[in-house]
mmCIF file of C-alpha atoms and ligand atoms in Angstrom:
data_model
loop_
_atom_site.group_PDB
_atom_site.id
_atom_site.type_symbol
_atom_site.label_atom_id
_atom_site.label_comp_id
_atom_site.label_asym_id
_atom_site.label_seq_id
_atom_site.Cartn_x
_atom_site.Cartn_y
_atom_site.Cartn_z
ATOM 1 C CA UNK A 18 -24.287 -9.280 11.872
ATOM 2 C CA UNK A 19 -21.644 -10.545 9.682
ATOM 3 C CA UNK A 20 -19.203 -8.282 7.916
ATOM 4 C CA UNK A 21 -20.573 -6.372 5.182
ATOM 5 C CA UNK A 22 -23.993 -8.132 5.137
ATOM 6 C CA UNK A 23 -26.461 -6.101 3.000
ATOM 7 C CA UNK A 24 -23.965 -4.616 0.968
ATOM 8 C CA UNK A 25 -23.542 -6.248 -2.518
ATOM 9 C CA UNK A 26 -20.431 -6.640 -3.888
ATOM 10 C CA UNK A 27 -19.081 -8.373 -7.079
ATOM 11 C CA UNK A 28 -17.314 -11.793 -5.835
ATOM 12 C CA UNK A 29 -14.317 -12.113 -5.983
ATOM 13 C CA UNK A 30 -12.969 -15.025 -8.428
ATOM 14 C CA UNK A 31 -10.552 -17.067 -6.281
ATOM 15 C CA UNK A 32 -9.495 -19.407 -8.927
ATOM 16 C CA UNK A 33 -8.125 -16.540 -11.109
ATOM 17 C CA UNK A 34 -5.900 -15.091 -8.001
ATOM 18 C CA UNK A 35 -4.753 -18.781 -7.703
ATOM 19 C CA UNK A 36 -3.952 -18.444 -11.739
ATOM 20 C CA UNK A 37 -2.511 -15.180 -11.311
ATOM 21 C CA UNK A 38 0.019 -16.032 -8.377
ATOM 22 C CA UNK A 39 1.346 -18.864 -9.678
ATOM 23 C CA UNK A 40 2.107 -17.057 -12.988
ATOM 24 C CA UNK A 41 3.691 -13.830 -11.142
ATOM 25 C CA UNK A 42 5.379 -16.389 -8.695
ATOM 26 C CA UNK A 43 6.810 -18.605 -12.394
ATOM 27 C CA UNK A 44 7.894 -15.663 -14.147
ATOM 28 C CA UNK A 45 9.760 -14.114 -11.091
ATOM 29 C CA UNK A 46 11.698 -17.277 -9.962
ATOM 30 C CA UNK A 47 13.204 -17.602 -13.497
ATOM 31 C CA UNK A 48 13.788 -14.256 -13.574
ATOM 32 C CA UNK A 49 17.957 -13.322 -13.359
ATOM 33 C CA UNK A 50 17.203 -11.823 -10.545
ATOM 34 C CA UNK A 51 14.236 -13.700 -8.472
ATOM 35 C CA UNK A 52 11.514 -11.185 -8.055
ATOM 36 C CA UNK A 53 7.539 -12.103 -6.697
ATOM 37 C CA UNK A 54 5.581 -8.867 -6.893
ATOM 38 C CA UNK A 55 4.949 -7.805 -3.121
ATOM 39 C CA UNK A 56 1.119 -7.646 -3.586
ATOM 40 C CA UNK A 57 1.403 -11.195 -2.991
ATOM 41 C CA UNK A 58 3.072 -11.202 0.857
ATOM 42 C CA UNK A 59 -0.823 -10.255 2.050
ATOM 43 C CA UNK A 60 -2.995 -13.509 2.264
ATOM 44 C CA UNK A 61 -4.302 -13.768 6.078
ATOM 45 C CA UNK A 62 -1.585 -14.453 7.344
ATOM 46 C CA UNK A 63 0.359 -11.852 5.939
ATOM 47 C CA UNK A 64 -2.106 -9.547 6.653
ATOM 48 C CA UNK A 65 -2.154 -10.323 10.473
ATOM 49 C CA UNK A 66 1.772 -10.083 10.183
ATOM 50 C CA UNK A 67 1.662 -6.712 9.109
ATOM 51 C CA UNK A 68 -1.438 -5.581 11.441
ATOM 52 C CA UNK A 69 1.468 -6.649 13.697
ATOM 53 C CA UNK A 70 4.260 -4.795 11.961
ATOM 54 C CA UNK A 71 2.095 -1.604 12.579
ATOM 55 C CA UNK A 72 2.632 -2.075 16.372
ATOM 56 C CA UNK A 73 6.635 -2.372 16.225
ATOM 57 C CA UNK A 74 8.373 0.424 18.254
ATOM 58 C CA UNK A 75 10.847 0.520 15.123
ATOM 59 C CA UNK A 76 7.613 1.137 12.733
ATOM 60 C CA UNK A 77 6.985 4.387 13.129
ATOM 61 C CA UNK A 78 5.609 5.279 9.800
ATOM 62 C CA UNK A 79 1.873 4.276 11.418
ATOM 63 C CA UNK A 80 1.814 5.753 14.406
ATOM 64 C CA UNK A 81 3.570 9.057 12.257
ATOM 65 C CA UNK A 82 0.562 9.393 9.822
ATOM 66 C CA UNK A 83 -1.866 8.789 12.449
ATOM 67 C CA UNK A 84 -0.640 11.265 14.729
ATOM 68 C CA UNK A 85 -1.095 13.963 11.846
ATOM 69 C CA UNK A 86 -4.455 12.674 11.412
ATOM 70 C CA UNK A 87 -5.444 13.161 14.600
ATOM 71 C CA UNK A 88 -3.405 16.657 14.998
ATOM 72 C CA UNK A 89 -4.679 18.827 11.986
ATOM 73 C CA UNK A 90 -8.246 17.851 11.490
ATOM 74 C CA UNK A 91 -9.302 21.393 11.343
ATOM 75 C CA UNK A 92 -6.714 22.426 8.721
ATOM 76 C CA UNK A 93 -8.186 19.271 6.930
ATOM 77 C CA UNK A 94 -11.563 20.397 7.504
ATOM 78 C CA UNK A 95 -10.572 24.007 6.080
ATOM 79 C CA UNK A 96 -8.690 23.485 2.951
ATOM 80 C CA UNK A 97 -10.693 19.860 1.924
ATOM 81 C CA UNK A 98 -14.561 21.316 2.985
ATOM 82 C CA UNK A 99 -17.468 18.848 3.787
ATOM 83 C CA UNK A 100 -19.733 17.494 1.576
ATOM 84 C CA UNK A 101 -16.858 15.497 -0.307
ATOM 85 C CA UNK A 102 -17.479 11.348 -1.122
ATOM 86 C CA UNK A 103 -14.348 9.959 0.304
ATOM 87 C CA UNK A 104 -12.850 7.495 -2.143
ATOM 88 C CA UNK A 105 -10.124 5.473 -0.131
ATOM 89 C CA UNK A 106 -7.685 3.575 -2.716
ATOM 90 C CA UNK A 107 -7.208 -0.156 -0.343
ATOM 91 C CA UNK A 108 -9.765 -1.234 2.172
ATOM 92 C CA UNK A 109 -9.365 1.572 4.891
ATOM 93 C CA UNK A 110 -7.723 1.211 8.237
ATOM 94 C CA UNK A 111 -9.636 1.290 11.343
ATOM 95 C CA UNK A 112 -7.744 4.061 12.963
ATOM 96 C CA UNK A 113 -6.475 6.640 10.142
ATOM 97 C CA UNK A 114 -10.125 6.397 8.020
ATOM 98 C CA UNK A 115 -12.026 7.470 10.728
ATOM 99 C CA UNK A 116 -10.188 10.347 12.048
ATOM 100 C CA UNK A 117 -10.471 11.749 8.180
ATOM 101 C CA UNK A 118 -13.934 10.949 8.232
ATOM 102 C CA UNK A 119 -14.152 12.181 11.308
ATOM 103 C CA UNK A 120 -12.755 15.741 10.620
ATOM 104 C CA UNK A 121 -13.907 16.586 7.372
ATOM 105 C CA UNK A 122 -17.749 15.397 7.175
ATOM 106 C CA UNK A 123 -18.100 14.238 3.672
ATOM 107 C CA UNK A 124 -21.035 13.037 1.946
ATOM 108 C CA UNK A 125 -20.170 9.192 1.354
ATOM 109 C CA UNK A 126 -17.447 6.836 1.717
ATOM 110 C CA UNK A 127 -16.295 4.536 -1.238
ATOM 111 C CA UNK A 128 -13.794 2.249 -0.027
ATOM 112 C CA UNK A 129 -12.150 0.400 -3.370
ATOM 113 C CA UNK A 130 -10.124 -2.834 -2.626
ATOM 114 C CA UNK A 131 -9.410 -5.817 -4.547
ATOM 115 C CA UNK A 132 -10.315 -7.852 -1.966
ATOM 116 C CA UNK A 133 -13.442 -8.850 -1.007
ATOM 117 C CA UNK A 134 -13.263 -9.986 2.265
ATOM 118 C CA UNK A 135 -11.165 -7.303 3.454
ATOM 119 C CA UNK A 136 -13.343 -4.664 1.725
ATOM 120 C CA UNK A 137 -17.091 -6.140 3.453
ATOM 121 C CA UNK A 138 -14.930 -6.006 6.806
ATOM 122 C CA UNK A 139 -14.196 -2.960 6.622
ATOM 123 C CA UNK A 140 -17.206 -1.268 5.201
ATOM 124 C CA UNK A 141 -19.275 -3.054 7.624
ATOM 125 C CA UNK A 142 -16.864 -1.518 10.526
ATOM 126 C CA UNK A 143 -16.748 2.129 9.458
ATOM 127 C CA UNK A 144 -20.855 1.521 8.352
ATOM 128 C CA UNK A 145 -21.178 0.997 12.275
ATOM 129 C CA UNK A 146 -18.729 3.853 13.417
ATOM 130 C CA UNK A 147 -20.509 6.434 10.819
ATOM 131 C CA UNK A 148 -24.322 5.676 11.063
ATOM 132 C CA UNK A 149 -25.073 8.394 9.084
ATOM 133 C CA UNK A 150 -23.061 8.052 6.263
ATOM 134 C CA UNK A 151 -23.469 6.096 3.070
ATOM 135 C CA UNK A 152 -20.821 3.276 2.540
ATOM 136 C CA UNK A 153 -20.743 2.262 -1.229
ATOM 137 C CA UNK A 154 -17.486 -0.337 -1.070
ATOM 138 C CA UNK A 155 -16.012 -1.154 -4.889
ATOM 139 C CA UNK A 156 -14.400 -4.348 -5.319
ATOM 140 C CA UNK A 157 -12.079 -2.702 -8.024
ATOM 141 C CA UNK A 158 -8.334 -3.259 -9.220
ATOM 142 C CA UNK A 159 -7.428 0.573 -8.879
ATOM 143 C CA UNK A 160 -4.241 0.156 -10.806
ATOM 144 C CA UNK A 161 -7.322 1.293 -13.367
ATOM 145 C CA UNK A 162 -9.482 3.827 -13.680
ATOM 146 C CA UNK A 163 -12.641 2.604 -11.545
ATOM 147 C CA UNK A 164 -16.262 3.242 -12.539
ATOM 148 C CA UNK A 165 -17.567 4.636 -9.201
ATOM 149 C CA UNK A 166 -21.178 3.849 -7.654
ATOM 150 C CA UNK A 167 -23.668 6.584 -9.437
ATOM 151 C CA UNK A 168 -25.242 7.780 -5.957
ATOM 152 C CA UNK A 169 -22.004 9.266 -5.409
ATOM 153 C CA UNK A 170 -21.963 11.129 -9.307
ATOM 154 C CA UNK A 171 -23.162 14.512 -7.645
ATOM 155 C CA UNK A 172 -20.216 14.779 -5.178
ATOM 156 C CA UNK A 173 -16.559 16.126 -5.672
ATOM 157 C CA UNK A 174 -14.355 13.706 -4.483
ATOM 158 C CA UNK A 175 -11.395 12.835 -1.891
ATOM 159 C CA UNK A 176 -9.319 10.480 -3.072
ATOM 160 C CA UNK A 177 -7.061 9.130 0.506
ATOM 161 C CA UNK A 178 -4.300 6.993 -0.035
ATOM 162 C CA UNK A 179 -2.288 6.852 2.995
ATOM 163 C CA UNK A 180 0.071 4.305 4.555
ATOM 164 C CA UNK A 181 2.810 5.691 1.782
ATOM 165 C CA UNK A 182 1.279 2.598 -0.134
ATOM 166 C CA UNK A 183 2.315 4.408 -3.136
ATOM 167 C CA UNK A 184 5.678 3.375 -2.190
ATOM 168 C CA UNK A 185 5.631 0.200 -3.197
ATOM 169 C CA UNK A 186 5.589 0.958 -6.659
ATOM 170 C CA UNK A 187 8.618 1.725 -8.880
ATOM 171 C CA UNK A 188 8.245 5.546 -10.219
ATOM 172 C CA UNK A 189 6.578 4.927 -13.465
ATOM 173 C CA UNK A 190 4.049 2.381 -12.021
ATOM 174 C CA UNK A 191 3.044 5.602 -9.669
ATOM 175 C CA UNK A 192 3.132 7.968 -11.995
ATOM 176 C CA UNK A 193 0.757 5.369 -14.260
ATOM 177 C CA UNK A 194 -1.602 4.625 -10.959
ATOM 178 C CA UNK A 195 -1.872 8.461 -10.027
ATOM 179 C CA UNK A 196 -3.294 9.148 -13.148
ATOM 180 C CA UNK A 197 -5.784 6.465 -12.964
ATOM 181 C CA UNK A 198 -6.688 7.918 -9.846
ATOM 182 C CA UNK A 199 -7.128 11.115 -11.746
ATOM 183 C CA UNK A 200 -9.441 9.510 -14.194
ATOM 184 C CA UNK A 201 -10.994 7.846 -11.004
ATOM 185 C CA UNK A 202 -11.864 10.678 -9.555
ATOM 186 C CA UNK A 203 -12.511 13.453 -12.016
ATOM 187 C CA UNK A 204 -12.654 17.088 -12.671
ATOM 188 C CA UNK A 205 -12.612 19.162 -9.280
ATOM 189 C CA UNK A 206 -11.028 16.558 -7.143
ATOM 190 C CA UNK A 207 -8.705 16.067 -4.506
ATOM 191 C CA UNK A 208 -6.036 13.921 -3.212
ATOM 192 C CA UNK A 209 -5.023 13.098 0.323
ATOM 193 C CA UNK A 210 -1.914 10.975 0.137
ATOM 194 C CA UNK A 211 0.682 9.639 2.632
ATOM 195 C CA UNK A 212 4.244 9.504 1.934
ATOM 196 C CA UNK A 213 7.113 8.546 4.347
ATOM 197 C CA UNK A 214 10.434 10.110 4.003
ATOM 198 C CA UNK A 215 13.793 9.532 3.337
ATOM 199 C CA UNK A 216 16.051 9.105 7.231
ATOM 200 C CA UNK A 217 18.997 7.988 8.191
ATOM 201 C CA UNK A 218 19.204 4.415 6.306
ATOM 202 C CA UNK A 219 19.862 2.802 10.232
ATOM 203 C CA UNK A 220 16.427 3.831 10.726
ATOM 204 C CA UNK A 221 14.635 2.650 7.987
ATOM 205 C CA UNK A 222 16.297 -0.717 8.030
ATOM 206 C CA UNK A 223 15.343 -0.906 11.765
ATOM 207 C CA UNK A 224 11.832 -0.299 10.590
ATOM 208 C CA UNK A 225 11.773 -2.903 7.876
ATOM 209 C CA UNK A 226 14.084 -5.718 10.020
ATOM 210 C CA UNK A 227 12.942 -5.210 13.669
ATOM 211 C CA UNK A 228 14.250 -7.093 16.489
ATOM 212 C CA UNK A 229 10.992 -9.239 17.545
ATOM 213 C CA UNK A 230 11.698 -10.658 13.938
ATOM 214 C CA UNK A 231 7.948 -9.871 12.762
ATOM 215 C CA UNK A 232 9.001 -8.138 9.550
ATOM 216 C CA UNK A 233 10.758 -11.359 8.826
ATOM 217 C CA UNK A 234 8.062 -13.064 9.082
ATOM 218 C CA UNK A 235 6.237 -11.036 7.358
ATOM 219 C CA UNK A 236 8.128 -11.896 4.010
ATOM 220 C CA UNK A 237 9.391 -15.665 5.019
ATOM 221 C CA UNK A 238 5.709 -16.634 5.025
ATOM 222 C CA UNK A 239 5.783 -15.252 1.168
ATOM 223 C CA UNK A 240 7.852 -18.602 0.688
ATOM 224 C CA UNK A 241 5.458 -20.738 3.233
ATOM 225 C CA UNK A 242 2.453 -19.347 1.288
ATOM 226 C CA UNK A 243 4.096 -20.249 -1.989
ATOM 227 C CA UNK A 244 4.384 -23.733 -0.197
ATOM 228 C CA UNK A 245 0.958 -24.232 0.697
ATOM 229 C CA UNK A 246 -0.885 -22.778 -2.578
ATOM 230 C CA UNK A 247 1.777 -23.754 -5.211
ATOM 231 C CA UNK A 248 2.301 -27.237 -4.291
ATOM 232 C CA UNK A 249 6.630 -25.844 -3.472
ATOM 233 C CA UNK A 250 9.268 -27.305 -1.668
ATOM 234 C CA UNK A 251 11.295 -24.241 -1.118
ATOM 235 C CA UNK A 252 13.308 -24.426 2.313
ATOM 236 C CA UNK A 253 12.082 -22.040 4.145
ATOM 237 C CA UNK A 254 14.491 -22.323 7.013
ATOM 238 C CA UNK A 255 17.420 -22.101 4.809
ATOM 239 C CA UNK A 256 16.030 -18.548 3.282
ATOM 240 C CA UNK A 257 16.950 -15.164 5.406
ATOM 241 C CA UNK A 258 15.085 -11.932 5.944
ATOM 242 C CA UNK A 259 16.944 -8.943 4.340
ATOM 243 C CA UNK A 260 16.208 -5.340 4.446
ATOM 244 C CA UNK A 261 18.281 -3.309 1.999
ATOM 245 C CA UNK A 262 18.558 0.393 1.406
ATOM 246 C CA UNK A 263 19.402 1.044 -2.312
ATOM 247 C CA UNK A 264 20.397 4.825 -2.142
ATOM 248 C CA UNK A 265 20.469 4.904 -5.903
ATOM 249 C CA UNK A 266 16.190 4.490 -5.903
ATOM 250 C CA UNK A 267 16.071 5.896 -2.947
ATOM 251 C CA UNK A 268 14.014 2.630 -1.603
ATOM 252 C CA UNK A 269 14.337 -0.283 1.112
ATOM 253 C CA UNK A 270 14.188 -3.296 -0.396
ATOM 254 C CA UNK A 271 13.103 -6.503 1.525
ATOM 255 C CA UNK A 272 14.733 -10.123 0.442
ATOM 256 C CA UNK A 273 14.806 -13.354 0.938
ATOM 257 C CA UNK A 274 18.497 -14.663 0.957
ATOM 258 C CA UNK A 275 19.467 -18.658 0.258
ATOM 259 C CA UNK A 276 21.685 -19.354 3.307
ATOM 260 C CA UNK A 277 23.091 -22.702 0.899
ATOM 261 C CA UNK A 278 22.706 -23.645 -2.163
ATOM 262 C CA UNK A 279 19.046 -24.612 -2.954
ATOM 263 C CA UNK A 280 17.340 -26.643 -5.182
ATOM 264 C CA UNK A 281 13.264 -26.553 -4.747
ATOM 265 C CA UNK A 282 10.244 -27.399 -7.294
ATOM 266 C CA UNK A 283 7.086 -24.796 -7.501
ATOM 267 C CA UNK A 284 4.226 -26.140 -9.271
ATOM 268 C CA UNK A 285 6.583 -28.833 -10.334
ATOM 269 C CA UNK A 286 9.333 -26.854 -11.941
ATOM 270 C CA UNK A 287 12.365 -27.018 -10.815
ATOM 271 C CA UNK A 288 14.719 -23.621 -9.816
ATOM 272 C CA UNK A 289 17.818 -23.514 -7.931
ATOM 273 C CA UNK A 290 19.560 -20.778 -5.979
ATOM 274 C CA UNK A 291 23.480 -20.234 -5.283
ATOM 275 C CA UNK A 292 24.409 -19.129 -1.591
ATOM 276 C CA UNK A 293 23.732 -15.503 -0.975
ATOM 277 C CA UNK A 294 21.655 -15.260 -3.784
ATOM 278 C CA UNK A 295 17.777 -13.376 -3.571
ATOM 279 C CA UNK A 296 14.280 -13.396 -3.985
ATOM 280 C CA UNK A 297 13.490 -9.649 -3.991
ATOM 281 C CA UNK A 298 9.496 -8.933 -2.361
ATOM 282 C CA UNK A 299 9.056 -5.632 -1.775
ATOM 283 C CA UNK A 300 10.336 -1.996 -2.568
ATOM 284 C CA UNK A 301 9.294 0.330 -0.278
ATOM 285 C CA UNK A 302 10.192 3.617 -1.673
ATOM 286 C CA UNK A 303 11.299 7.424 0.253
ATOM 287 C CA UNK A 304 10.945 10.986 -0.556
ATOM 288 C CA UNK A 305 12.405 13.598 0.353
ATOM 289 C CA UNK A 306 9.802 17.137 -0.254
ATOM 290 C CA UNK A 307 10.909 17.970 -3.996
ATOM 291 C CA UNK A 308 10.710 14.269 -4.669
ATOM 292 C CA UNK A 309 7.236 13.982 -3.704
ATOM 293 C CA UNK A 310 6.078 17.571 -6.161
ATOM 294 C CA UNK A 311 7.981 15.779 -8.946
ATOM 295 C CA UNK A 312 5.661 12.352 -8.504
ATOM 296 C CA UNK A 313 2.965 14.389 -7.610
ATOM 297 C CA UNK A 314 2.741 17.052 -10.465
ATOM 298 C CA UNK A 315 4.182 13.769 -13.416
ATOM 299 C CA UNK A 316 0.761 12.036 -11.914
ATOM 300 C CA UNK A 317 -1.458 15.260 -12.859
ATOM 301 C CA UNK A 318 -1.772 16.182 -9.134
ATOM 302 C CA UNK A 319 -0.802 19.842 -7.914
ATOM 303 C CA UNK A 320 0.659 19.644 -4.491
ATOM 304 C CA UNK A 321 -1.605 22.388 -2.075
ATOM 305 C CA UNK A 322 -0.469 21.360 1.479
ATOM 306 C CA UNK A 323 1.906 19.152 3.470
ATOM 307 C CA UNK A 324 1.845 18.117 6.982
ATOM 308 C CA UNK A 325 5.054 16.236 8.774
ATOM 309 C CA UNK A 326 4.337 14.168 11.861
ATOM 310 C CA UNK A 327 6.340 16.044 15.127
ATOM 311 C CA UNK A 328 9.470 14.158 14.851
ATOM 312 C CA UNK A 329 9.838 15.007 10.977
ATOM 313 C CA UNK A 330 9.702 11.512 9.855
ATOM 314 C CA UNK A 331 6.259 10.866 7.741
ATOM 315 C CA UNK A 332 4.429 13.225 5.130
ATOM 316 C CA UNK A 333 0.492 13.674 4.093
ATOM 317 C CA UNK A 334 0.239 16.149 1.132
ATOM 318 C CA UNK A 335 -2.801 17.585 -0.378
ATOM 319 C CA UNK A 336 -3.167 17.622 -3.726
ATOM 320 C CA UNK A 337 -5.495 19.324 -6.211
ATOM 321 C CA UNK A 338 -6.834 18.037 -9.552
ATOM 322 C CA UNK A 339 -6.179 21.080 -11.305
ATOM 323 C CA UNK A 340 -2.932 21.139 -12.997
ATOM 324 C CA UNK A 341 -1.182 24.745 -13.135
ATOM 325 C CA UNK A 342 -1.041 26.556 -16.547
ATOM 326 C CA UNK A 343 1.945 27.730 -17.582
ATOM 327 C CA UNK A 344 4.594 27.862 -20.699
ATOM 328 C CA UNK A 345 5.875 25.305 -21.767
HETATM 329 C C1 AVJ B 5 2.029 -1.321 3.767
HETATM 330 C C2 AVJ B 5 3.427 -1.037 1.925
HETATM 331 C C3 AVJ B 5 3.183 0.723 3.419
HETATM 332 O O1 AVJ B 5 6.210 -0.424 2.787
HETATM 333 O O2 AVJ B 5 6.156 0.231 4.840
HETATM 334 C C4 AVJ B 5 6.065 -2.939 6.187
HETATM 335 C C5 AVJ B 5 4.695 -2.671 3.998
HETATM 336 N N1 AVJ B 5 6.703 -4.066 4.491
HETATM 337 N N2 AVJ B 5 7.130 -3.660 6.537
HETATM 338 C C6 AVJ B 5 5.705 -0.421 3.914
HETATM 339 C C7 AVJ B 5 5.798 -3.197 4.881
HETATM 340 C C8 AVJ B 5 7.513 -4.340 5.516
HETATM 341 C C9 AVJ B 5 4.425 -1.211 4.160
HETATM 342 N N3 AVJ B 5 3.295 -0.727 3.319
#
């Protein structure tokens, strides 16, 4: 059977992602400081790149989170409850969705991705896993409040959002998409969400510039891809991987660094970069525990429960819907 066959989904309009990645690609490069949103470093290959990143001894945050999902599945089961439909924010991962699912027993799963492809992939996977179960996959932009399938109306919901995804957004861009999620979800909900935390910065960069070089990969093929779809004639070879922590946001920051002076063309335009200067990809932000409440609780979500991985390094919190009463 091919991937998601038999479950009907909205197509996905390719021409307007081509539209909207060369504008976000335009704007950025003639920005003072080059910036491409980092939504844009997962095409296939990208994808694969990071499937690979997962498997890095120096990326632990993966192998953290799942480790808690496969440790606490009966406090998960006890404080969450069956009978929940599972609403996970990006496509699902093989490994982590299934031990939730697993654990908890809920009603339906509504995966909601903006991809197509990767969204009929996975629902057809976990639809296999989970015989049982009813799979209704939403090909949604979640950045805003989504209009879920009405067979799942009846149900409270879990919202899951793990892979500290979240991270990737500056603070008021989180505190805007928790609150869609809010409106997402509705009245009696609750939130599973994965956050990592902030480590000794030789770690983190270790994580996010690993020896094996697959991390830069990861963002040079942002350039290649910008190549291949945008008609550019950027240099890859003279651009470098960088992995930054900025202590001040609390974030690592990935780059790509000219090692000369460039000169290169996208979509026949013409931008130029001195020696040493960037193209900044991705943020990938770090909490430490009062830092995640204060996200949390300016998103409308009450913080319930936290688990940390064995070694300390990775967070899932539970949080509730309801948001405490008080003065003032
Ligand atoms: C998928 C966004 C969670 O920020 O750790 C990994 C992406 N970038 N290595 C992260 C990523 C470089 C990853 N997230």
């Amino acid at each position: 059977m091919a991937a998601g066959e038999g479950i009907a989904l909205v197509e996905l309009d390719q021409d307007g992602v081509a539209k909207d990645f060369r504008a976000d690609v335009l704007t950025g490069l003639a920005q003072e400081q080059k910036a491409v949103p980092a939504r844009w470093l997962y095409d296939d290959a990208g994808s694969e790149l990071f499937e690979e990143i997962t498997r890095l001894p120096e990326y632990y945050p993966t192998r953290a989170e799942t480790e808690i999902l496969s440790a606490r599945g009966a406090e998960f089961r006890e404080l969450i409850g069956a009978g929940r439909a599972v609403v996970e924010f990006g496509s699902g991962s093989s490994v982590k969705t299934p031990l939730l699912l697993e654990a908890i027993g809920p009603a339906a799963y509504v995966p909601l991705d903006i991809s197509g492809d990767f969204l009929r992939a996975a629902a057809a996977d976990l639809a296999a896993k989970f015989p049982e179960l009813p799979v209704y996959p939403v090909e949604a932009d979640f950045m805003r409040k989504v209009e879920l399938p009405r067979a799942v109306a009846r149900y409270p919901k879990l919202g899951f959002f793990p892979g500290s995804t979240i991270g990737n957004m500056v603070p008021r861009t989180a505190v805007d998409l928790l609150r869609s999620m809010r409106a997402t979800l509705g009245e009696g909900a609750k939130l599973l969400i994965g956050m990592d935390l902030i480590k000794d910065p030789a770690v983190l960069r270790a994580a996010y510039d690993d020896v094996q070089g697959v991390t830069a990969e990861f963002n040079l093929n942002l350039a290649r891809r910008i190549n291949r779809e945008l008609g550019g004639t950027i240099p890859v070879d003279k651009l470098r991987h960088v992995a930054r922590w900025n202590d001040t946001f609390a974030r690592i920051e990935m780059h790509l660094e000219a090692v000369a002076d460039l000169r290169f063309e996208v979509s026949g335009r013409g931008f130029s970069m001195a020696k040493g200067e960037t193209i900044h990809t991705e943020n990938s932000h770090k909490f430490d525990l009062r830092s995640q409440n204060t996200l949390l609780l300016a998103g409308g979500w009450t913080p319930v429960s936290r688990w940390l991985d064995s070694e300390g390094r990775f967070s899932l919190i539970l949080a509730d819907w309801t948001v405490p009463k008080g003065a003032p």
